[in-house]
mmCIF file of C-alpha atoms and ligand atoms in Angstrom:
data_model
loop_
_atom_site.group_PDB
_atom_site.id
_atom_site.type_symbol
_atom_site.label_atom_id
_atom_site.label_comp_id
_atom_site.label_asym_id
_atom_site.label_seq_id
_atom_site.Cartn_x
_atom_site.Cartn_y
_atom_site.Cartn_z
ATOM 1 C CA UNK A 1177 16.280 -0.143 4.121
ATOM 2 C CA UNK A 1178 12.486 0.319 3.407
ATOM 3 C CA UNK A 1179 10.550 3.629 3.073
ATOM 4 C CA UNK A 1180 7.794 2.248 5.132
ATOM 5 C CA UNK A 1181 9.624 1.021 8.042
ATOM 6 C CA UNK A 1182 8.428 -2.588 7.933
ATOM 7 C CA UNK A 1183 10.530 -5.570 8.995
ATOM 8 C CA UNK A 1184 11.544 -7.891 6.898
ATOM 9 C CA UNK A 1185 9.233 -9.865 5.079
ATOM 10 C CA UNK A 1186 9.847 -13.200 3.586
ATOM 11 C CA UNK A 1187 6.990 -14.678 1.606
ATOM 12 C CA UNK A 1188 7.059 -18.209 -0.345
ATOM 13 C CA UNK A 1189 4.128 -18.128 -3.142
ATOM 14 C CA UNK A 1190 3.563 -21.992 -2.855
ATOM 15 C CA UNK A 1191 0.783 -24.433 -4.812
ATOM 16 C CA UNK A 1192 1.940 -27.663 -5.692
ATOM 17 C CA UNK A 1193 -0.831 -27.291 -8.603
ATOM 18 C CA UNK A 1194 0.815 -25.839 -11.873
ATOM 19 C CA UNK A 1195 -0.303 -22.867 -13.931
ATOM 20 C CA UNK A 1196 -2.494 -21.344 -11.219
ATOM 21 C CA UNK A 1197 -0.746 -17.850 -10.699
ATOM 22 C CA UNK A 1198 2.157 -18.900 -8.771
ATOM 23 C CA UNK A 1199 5.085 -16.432 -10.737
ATOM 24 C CA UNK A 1200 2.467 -13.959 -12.067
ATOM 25 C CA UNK A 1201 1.242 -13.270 -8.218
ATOM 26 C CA UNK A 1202 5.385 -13.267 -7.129
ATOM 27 C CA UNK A 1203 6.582 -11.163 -9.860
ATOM 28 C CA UNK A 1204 4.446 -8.382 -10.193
ATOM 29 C CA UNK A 1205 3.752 -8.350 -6.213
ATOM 30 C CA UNK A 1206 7.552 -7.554 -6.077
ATOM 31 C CA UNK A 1207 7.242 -5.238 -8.393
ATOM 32 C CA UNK A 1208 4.742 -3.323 -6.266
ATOM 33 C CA UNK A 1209 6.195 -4.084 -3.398
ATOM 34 C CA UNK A 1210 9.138 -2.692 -4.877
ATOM 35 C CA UNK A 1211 7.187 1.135 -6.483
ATOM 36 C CA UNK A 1212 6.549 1.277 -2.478
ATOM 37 C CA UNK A 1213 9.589 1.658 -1.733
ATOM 38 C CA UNK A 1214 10.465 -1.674 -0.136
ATOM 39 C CA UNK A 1215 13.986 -3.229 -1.258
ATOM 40 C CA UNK A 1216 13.298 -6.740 -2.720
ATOM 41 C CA UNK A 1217 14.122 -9.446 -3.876
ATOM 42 C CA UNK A 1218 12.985 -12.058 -6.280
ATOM 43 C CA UNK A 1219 13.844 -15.640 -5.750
ATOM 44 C CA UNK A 1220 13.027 -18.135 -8.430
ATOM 45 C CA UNK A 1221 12.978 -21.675 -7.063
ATOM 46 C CA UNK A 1222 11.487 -22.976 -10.357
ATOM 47 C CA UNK A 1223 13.687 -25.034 -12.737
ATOM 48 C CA UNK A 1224 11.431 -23.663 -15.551
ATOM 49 C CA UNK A 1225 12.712 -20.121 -14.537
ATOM 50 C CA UNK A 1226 9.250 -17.983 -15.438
ATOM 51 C CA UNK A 1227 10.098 -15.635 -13.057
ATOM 52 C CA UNK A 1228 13.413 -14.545 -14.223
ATOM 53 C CA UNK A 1229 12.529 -14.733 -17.848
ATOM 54 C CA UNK A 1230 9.523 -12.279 -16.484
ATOM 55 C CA UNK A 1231 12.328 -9.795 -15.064
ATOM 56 C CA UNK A 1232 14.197 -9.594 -17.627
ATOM 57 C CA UNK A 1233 17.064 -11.832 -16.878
ATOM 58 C CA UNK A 1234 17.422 -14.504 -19.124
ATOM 59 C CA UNK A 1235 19.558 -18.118 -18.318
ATOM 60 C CA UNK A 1236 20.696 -19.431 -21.488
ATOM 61 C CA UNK A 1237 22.307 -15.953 -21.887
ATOM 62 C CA UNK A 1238 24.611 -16.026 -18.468
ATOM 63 C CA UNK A 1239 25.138 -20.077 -18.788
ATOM 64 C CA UNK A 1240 28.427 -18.820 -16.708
ATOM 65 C CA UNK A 1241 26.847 -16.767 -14.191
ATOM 66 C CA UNK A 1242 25.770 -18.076 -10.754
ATOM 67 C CA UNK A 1243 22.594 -18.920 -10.151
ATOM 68 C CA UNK A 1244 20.397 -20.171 -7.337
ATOM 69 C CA UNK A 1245 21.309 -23.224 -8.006
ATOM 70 C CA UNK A 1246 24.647 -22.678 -7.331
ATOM 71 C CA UNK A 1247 23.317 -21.305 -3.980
ATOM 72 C CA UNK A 1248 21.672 -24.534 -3.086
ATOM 73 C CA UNK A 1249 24.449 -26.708 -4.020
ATOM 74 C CA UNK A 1250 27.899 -24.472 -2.670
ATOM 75 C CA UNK A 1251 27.367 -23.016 -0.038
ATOM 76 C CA UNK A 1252 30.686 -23.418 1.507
ATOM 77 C CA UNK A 1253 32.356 -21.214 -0.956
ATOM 78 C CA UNK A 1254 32.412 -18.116 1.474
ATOM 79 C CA UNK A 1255 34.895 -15.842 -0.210
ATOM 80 C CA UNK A 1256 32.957 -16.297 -3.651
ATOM 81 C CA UNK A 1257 29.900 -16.284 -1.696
ATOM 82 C CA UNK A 1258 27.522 -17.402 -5.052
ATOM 83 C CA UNK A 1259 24.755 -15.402 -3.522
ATOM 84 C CA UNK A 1260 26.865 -12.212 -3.987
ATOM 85 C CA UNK A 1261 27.336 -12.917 -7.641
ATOM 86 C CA UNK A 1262 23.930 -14.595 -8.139
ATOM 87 C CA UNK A 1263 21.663 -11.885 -7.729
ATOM 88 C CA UNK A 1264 21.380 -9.756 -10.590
ATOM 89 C CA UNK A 1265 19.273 -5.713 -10.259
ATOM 90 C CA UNK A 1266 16.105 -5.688 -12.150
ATOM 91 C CA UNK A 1267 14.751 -2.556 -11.613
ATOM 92 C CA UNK A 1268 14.641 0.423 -8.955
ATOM 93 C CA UNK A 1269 14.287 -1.288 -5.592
ATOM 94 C CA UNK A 1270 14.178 -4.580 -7.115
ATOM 95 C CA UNK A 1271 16.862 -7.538 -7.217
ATOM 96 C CA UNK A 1272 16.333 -11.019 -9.075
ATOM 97 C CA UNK A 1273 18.283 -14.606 -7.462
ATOM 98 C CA UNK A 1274 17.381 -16.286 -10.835
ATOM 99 C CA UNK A 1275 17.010 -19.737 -11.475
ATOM 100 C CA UNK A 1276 18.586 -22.279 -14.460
ATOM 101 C CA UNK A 1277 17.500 -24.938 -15.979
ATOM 102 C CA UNK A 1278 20.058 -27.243 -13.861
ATOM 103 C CA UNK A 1279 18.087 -26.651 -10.950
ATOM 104 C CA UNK A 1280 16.156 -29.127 -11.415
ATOM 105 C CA UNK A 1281 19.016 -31.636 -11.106
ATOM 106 C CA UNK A 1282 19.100 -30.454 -7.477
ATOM 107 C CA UNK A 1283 16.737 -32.338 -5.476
ATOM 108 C CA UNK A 1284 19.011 -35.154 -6.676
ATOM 109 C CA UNK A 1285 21.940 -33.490 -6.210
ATOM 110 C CA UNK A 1286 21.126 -32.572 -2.410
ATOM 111 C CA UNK A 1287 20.479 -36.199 -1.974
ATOM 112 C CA UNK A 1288 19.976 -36.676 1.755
ATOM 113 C CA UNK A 1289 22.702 -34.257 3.513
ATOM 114 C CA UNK A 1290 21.108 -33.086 6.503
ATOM 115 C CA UNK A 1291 20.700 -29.200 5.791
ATOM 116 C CA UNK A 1292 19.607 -30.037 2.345
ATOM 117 C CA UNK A 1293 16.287 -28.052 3.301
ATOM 118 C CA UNK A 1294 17.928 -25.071 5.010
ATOM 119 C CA UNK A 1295 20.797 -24.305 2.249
ATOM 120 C CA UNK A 1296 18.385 -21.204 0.573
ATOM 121 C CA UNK A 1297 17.618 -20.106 4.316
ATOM 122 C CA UNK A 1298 21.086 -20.106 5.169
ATOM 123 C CA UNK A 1299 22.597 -18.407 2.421
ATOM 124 C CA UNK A 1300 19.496 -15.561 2.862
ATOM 125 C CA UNK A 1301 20.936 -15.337 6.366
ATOM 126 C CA UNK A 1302 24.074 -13.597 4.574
ATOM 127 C CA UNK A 1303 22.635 -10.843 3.292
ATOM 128 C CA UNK A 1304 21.501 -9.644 7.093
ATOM 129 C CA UNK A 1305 19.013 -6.704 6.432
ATOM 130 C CA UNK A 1306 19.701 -5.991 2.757
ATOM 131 C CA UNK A 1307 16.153 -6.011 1.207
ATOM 132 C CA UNK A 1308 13.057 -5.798 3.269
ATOM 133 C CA UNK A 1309 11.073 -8.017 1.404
ATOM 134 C CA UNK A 1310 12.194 -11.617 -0.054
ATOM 135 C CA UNK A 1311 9.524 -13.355 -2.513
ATOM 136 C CA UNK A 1312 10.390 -16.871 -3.225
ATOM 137 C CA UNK A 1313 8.330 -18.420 -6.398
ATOM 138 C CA UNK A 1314 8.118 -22.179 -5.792
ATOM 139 C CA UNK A 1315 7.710 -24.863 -8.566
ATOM 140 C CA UNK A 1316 4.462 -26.784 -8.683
ATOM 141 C CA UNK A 1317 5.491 -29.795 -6.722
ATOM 142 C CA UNK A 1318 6.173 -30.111 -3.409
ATOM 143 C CA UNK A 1319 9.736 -31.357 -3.555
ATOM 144 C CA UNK A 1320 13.057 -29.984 -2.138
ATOM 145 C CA UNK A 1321 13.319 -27.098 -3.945
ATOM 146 C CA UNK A 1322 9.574 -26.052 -2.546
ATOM 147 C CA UNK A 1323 11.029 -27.052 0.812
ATOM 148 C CA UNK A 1324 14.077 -24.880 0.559
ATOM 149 C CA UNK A 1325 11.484 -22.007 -0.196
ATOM 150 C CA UNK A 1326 9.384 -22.879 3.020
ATOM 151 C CA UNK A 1327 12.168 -23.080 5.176
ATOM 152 C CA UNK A 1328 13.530 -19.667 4.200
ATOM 153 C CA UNK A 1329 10.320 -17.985 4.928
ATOM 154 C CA UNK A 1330 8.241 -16.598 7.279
ATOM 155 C CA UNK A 1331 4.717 -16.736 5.443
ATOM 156 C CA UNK A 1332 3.386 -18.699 2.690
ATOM 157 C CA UNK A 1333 0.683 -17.065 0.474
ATOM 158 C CA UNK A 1334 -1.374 -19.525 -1.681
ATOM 159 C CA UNK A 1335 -2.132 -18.196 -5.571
ATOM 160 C CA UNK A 1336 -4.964 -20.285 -6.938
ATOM 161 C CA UNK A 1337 -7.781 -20.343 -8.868
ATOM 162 C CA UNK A 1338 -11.207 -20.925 -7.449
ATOM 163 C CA UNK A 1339 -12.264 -23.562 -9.509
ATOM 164 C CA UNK A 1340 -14.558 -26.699 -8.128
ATOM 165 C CA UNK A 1341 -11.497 -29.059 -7.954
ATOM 166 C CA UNK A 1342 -8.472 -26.161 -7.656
ATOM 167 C CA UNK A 1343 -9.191 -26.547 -3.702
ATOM 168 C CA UNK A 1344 -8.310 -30.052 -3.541
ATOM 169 C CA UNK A 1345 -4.592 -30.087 -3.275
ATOM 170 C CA UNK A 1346 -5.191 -27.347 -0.359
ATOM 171 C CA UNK A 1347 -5.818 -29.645 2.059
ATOM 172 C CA UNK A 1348 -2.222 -31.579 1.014
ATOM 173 C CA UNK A 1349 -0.165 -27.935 0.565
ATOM 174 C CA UNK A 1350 -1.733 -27.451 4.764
ATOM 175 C CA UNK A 1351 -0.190 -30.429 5.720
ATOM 176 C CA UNK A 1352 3.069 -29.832 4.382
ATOM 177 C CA UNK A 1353 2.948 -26.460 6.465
ATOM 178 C CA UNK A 1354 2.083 -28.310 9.160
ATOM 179 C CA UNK A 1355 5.082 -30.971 8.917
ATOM 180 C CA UNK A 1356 7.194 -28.299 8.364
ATOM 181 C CA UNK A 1357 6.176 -26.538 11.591
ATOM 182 C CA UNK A 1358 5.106 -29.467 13.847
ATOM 183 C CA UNK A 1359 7.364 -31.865 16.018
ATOM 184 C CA UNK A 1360 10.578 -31.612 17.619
ATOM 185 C CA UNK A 1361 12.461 -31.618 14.255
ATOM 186 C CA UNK A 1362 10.313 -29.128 13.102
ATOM 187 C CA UNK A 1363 12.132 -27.144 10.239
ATOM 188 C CA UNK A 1364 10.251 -24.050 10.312
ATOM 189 C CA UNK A 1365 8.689 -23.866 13.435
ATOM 190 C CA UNK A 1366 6.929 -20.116 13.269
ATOM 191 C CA UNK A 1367 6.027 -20.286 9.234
ATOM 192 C CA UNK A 1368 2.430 -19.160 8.977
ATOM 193 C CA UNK A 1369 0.057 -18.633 6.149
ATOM 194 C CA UNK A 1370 -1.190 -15.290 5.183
ATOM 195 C CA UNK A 1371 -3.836 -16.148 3.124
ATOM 196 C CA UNK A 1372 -4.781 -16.966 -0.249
ATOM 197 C CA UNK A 1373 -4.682 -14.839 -3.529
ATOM 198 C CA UNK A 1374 -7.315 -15.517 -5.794
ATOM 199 C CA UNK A 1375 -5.723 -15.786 -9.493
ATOM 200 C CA UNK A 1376 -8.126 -15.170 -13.192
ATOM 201 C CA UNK A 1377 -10.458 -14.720 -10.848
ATOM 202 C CA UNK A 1378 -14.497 -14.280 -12.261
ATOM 203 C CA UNK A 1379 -16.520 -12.868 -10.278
ATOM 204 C CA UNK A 1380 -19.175 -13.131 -12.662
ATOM 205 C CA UNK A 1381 -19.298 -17.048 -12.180
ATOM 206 C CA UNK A 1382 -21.625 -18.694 -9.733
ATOM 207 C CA UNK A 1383 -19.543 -21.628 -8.677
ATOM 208 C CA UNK A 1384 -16.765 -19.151 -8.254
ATOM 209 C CA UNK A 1385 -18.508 -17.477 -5.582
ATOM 210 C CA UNK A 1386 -19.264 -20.938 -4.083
ATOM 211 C CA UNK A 1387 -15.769 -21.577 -3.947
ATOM 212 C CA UNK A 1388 -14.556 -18.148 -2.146
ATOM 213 C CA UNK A 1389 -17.473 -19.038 0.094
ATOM 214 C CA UNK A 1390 -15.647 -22.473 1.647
ATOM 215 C CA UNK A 1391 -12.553 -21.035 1.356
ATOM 216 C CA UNK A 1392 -13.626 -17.933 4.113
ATOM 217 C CA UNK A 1393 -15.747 -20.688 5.916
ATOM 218 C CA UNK A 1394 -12.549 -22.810 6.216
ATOM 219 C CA UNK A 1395 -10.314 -19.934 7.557
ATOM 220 C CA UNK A 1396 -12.872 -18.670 10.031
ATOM 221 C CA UNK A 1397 -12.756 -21.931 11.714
ATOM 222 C CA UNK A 1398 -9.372 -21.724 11.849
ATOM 223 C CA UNK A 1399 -8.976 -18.494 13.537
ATOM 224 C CA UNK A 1400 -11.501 -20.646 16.321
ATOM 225 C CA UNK A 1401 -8.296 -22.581 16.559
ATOM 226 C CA UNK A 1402 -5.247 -20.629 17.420
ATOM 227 C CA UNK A 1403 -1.742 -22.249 17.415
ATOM 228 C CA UNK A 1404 -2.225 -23.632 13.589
ATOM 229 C CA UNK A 1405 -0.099 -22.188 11.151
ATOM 230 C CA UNK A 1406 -2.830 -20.741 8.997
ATOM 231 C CA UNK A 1407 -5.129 -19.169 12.383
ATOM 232 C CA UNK A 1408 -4.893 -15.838 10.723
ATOM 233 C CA UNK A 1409 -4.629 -16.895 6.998
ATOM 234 C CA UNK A 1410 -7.117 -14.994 5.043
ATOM 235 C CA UNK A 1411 -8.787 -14.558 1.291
ATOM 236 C CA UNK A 1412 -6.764 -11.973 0.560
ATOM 237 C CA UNK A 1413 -8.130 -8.754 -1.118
ATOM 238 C CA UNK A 1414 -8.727 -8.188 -3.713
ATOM 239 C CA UNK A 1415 -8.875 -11.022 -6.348
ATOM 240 C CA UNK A 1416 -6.550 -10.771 -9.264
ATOM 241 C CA UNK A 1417 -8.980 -10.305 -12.294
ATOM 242 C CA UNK A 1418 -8.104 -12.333 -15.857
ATOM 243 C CA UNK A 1419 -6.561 -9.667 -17.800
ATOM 244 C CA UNK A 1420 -4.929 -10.567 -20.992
ATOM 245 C CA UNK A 1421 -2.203 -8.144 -20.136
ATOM 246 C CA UNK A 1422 -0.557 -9.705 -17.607
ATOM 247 C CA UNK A 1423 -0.275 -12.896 -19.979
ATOM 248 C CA UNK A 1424 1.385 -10.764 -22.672
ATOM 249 C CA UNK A 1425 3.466 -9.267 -20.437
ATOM 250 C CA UNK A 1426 5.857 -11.998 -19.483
ATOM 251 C CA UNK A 1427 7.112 -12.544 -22.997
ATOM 252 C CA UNK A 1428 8.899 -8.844 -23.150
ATOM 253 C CA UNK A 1429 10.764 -9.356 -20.126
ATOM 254 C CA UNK A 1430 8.122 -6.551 -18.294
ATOM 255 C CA UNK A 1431 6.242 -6.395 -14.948
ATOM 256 C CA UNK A 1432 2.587 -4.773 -15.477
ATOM 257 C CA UNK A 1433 3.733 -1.750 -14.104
ATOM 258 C CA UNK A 1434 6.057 -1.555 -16.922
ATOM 259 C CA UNK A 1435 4.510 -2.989 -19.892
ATOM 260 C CA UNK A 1436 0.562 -1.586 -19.110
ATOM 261 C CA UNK A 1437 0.342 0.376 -16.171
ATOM 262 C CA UNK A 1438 -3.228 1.419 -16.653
ATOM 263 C CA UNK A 1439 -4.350 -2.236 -16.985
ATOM 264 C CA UNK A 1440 -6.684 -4.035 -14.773
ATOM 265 C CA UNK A 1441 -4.042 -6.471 -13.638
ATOM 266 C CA UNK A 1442 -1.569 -3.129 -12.781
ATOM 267 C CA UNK A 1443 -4.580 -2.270 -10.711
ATOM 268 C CA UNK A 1444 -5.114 -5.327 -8.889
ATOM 269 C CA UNK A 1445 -1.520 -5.896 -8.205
ATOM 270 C CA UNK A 1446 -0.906 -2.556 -6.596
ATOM 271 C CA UNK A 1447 -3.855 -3.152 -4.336
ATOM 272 C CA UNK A 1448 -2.953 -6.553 -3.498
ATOM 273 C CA UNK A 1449 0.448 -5.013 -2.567
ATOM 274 C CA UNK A 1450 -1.480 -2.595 0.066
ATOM 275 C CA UNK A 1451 -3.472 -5.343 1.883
ATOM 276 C CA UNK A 1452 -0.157 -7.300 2.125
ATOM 277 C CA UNK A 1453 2.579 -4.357 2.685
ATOM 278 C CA UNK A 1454 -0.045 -2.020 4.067
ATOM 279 C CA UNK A 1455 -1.340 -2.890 7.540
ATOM 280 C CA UNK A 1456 0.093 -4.303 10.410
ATOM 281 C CA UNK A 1457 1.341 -7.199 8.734
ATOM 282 C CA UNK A 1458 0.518 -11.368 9.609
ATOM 283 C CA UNK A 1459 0.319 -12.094 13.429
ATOM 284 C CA UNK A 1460 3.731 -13.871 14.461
ATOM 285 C CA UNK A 1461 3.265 -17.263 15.792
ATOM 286 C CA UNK A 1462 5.807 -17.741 18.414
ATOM 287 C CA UNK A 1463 6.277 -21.617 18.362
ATOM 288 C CA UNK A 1464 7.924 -23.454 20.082
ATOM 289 C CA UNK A 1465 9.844 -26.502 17.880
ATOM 290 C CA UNK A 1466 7.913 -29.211 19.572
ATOM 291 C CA UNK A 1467 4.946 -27.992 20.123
ATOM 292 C CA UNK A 1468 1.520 -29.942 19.052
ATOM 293 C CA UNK A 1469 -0.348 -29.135 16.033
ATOM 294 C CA UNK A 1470 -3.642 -30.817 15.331
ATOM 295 C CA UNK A 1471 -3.835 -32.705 12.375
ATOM 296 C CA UNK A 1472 -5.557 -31.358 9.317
ATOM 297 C CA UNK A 1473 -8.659 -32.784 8.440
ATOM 298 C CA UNK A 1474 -10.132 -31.453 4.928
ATOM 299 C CA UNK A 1475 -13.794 -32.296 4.588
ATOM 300 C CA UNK A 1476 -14.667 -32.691 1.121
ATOM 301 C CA UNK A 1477 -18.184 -30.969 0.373
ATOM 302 C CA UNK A 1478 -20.976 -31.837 -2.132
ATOM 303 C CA UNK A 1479 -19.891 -29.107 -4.375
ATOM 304 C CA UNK A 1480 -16.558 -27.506 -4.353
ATOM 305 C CA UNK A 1481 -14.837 -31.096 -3.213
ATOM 306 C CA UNK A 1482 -12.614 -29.363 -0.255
ATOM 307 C CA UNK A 1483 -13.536 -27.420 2.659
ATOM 308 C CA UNK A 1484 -14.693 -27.822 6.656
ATOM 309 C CA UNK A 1485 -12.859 -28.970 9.443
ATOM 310 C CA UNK A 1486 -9.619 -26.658 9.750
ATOM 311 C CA UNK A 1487 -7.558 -28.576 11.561
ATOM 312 C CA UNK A 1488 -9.291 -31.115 14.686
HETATM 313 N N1 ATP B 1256 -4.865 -12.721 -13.924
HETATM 314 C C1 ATP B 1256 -4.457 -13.309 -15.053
HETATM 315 N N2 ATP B 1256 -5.067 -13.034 -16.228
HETATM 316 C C2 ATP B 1256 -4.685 -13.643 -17.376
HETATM 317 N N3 ATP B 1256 -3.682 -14.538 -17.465
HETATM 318 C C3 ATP B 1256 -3.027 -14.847 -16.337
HETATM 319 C C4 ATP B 1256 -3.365 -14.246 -15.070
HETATM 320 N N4 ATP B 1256 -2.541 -14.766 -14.127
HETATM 321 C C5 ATP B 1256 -1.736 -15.627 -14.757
HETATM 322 N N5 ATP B 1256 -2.017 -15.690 -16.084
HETATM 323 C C6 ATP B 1256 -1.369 -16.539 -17.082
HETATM 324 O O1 ATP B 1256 -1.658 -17.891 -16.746
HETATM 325 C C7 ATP B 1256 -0.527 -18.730 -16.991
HETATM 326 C C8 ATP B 1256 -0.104 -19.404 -15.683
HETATM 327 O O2 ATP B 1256 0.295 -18.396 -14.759
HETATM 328 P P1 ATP B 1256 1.633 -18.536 -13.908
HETATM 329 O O3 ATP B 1256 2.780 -18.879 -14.779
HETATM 330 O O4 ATP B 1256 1.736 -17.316 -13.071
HETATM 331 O O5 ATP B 1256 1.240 -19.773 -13.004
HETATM 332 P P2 ATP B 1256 2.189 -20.670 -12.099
HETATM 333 O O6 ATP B 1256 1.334 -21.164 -10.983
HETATM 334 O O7 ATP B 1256 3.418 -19.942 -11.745
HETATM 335 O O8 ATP B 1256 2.564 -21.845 -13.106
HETATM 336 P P3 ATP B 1256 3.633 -23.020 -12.819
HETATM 337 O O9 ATP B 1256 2.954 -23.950 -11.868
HETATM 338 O O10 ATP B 1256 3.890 -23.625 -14.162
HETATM 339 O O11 ATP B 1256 4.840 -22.390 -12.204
HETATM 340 C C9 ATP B 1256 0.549 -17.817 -17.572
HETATM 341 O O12 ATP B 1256 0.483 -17.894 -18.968
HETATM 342 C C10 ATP B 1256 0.137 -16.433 -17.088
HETATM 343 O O13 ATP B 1256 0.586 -15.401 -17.973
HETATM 344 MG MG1 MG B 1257 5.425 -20.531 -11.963
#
């Protein structure tokens, strides 16, 4: 199925915190993913539906075609299995599950049934080793539909921008990792984060550098502390640079690779995709459901307002 020989990788690109880089990171990391070889797919979790616009694939022009939501809310309907019909080709090596505007109707919709977080996992589950790389772009929020995303993958990578108060909600997206993993009810028990991907990043910018600085501080204490979800989370290399580019190239339906592949972002992207596809891959936590996790404690620090204590 892949070129390279990897297993399967399924990644949720998860911040609860809106317009850092979430579908930017997502779409054009498939799209490398995708030049190396790898068979992938796109899922777009977002009722806003960035990411499939960003493909190509448009949803008030298939109002009659299946979508993910359709996914989340059928999937009983075996023999027209809406995962079959939902996802659409994109590209060489690349596949879209795109999203509608209805989705966001479904955290309603979903109300309290008891798999109501595992309906995107399970329907994944049908397509056994079809695509050897699944991307899930969340929504900025941490509801159902980012739930659905976590419980369908193995890793979470974290797009944001280092800003002063961007690390804030960092210490609240952990602790939904760590619900989702901890405790006999445990949803997820072996989801771990690989790191986070630094988004319009500046690395001209003092308090930027101040910033990276807690971050790696943070994760080094957490590798002191094995058994959390994010032990071996890293800053992940390198930083995606602002590039005008890659904010034009959303509105013609193009990845970066398509609409400027000479452009910084092109560069970044592709590079990104080697420190992610290229080595060994994330350590695998083997859980067990259960299992104690210490609680997360975020420290907030004189100047970047999050940082310290990575999970005691
Ligand atoms: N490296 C970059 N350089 C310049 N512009 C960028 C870069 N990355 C993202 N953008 C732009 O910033 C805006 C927000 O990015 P994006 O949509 O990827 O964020 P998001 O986290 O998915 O947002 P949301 O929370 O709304 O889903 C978009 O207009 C995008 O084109
Ligand atoms: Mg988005």
């Amino acid at each position: 199925m892949t070129t390279e020989g990897h297993e399967s990788r399924r990644i949720a690109f998860m911040n609860q915190k809106g317009g850092v880089g979430k579908t930017t990171t997502t779409v054009n990391l498939a799209a490398a993913a995708a030049a190396r070889g790898i068979a992938t797919l796109l899922v777009d979790l977002d009722p806003q539906a960035h990411a499939s616009l960003h493909l190509g694939v448009d949803p008030s022009e298939r109002m009659d075609d299946a979508s993910v939501y359709d996914v989340l809310l059928d999937p009983t309907d075996h023999e027209h299995a809406p995962i079959h019909e939902a996802i659409v080709p994109v590209g060489e090596n690349l596949w879209c599950l795109p999203s509608e505007t209805d989705l966001a109707a479904a955290e309603f919709e979903l109300g309290d049934q008891p798999d109501r977080h595992t309906r995107l996992r399970a329907a994944l589950a049908t397509q056994g080793g079809r695509f050897g790389a699944v991307f899930i772009d969340c929504p900025p929020s941490l509801g159902l539909l980012t739930l659905n995303g976590l419980a369908a993958a193995g890793e979470v990578v974290i797009p944001m921008q280092a800003h002063f108060l961007a690390l804030q909600g960092v210490g609240k997206l952990l602790e939904t990792i760590r619900l989702l993993t901890a405790g006999e009810h445990a949803i997820n028990p072996n989801l771990t984060v690989t790191g986070v991907v630094l988004c319009m990043h500046d690395h001209q910018a003092a308090h930027t550098r101040e910033v990276v600085d807690d971050l790696e501080s943070f994760f080094a204490e957490a590798a002191e502390l094995p058994g959390l979800p994010w032990s071996s989370a890293r800053v992940l290399s390198p930083a995606i640079r602002r590039n005008i580019k890659l904010a034009e190239c959303p509105s013609f339906g193009q990845t970066i690779f398509q609409y400027a592949p000479d452009a910084n972002g092109a560069l970044d992207y592709a590079a990104l995709a080697e420190t992610v596809f290229g080595g060994a891959g994330p350590e695998v936590v083997d859980r067990e459901a259960g299992e104690p996790i210490p609680e997360v404690h975020v420290v907030v620090t004189h100047n970047t307002g999050v940082a310290g204590d990575a999970g005691v």
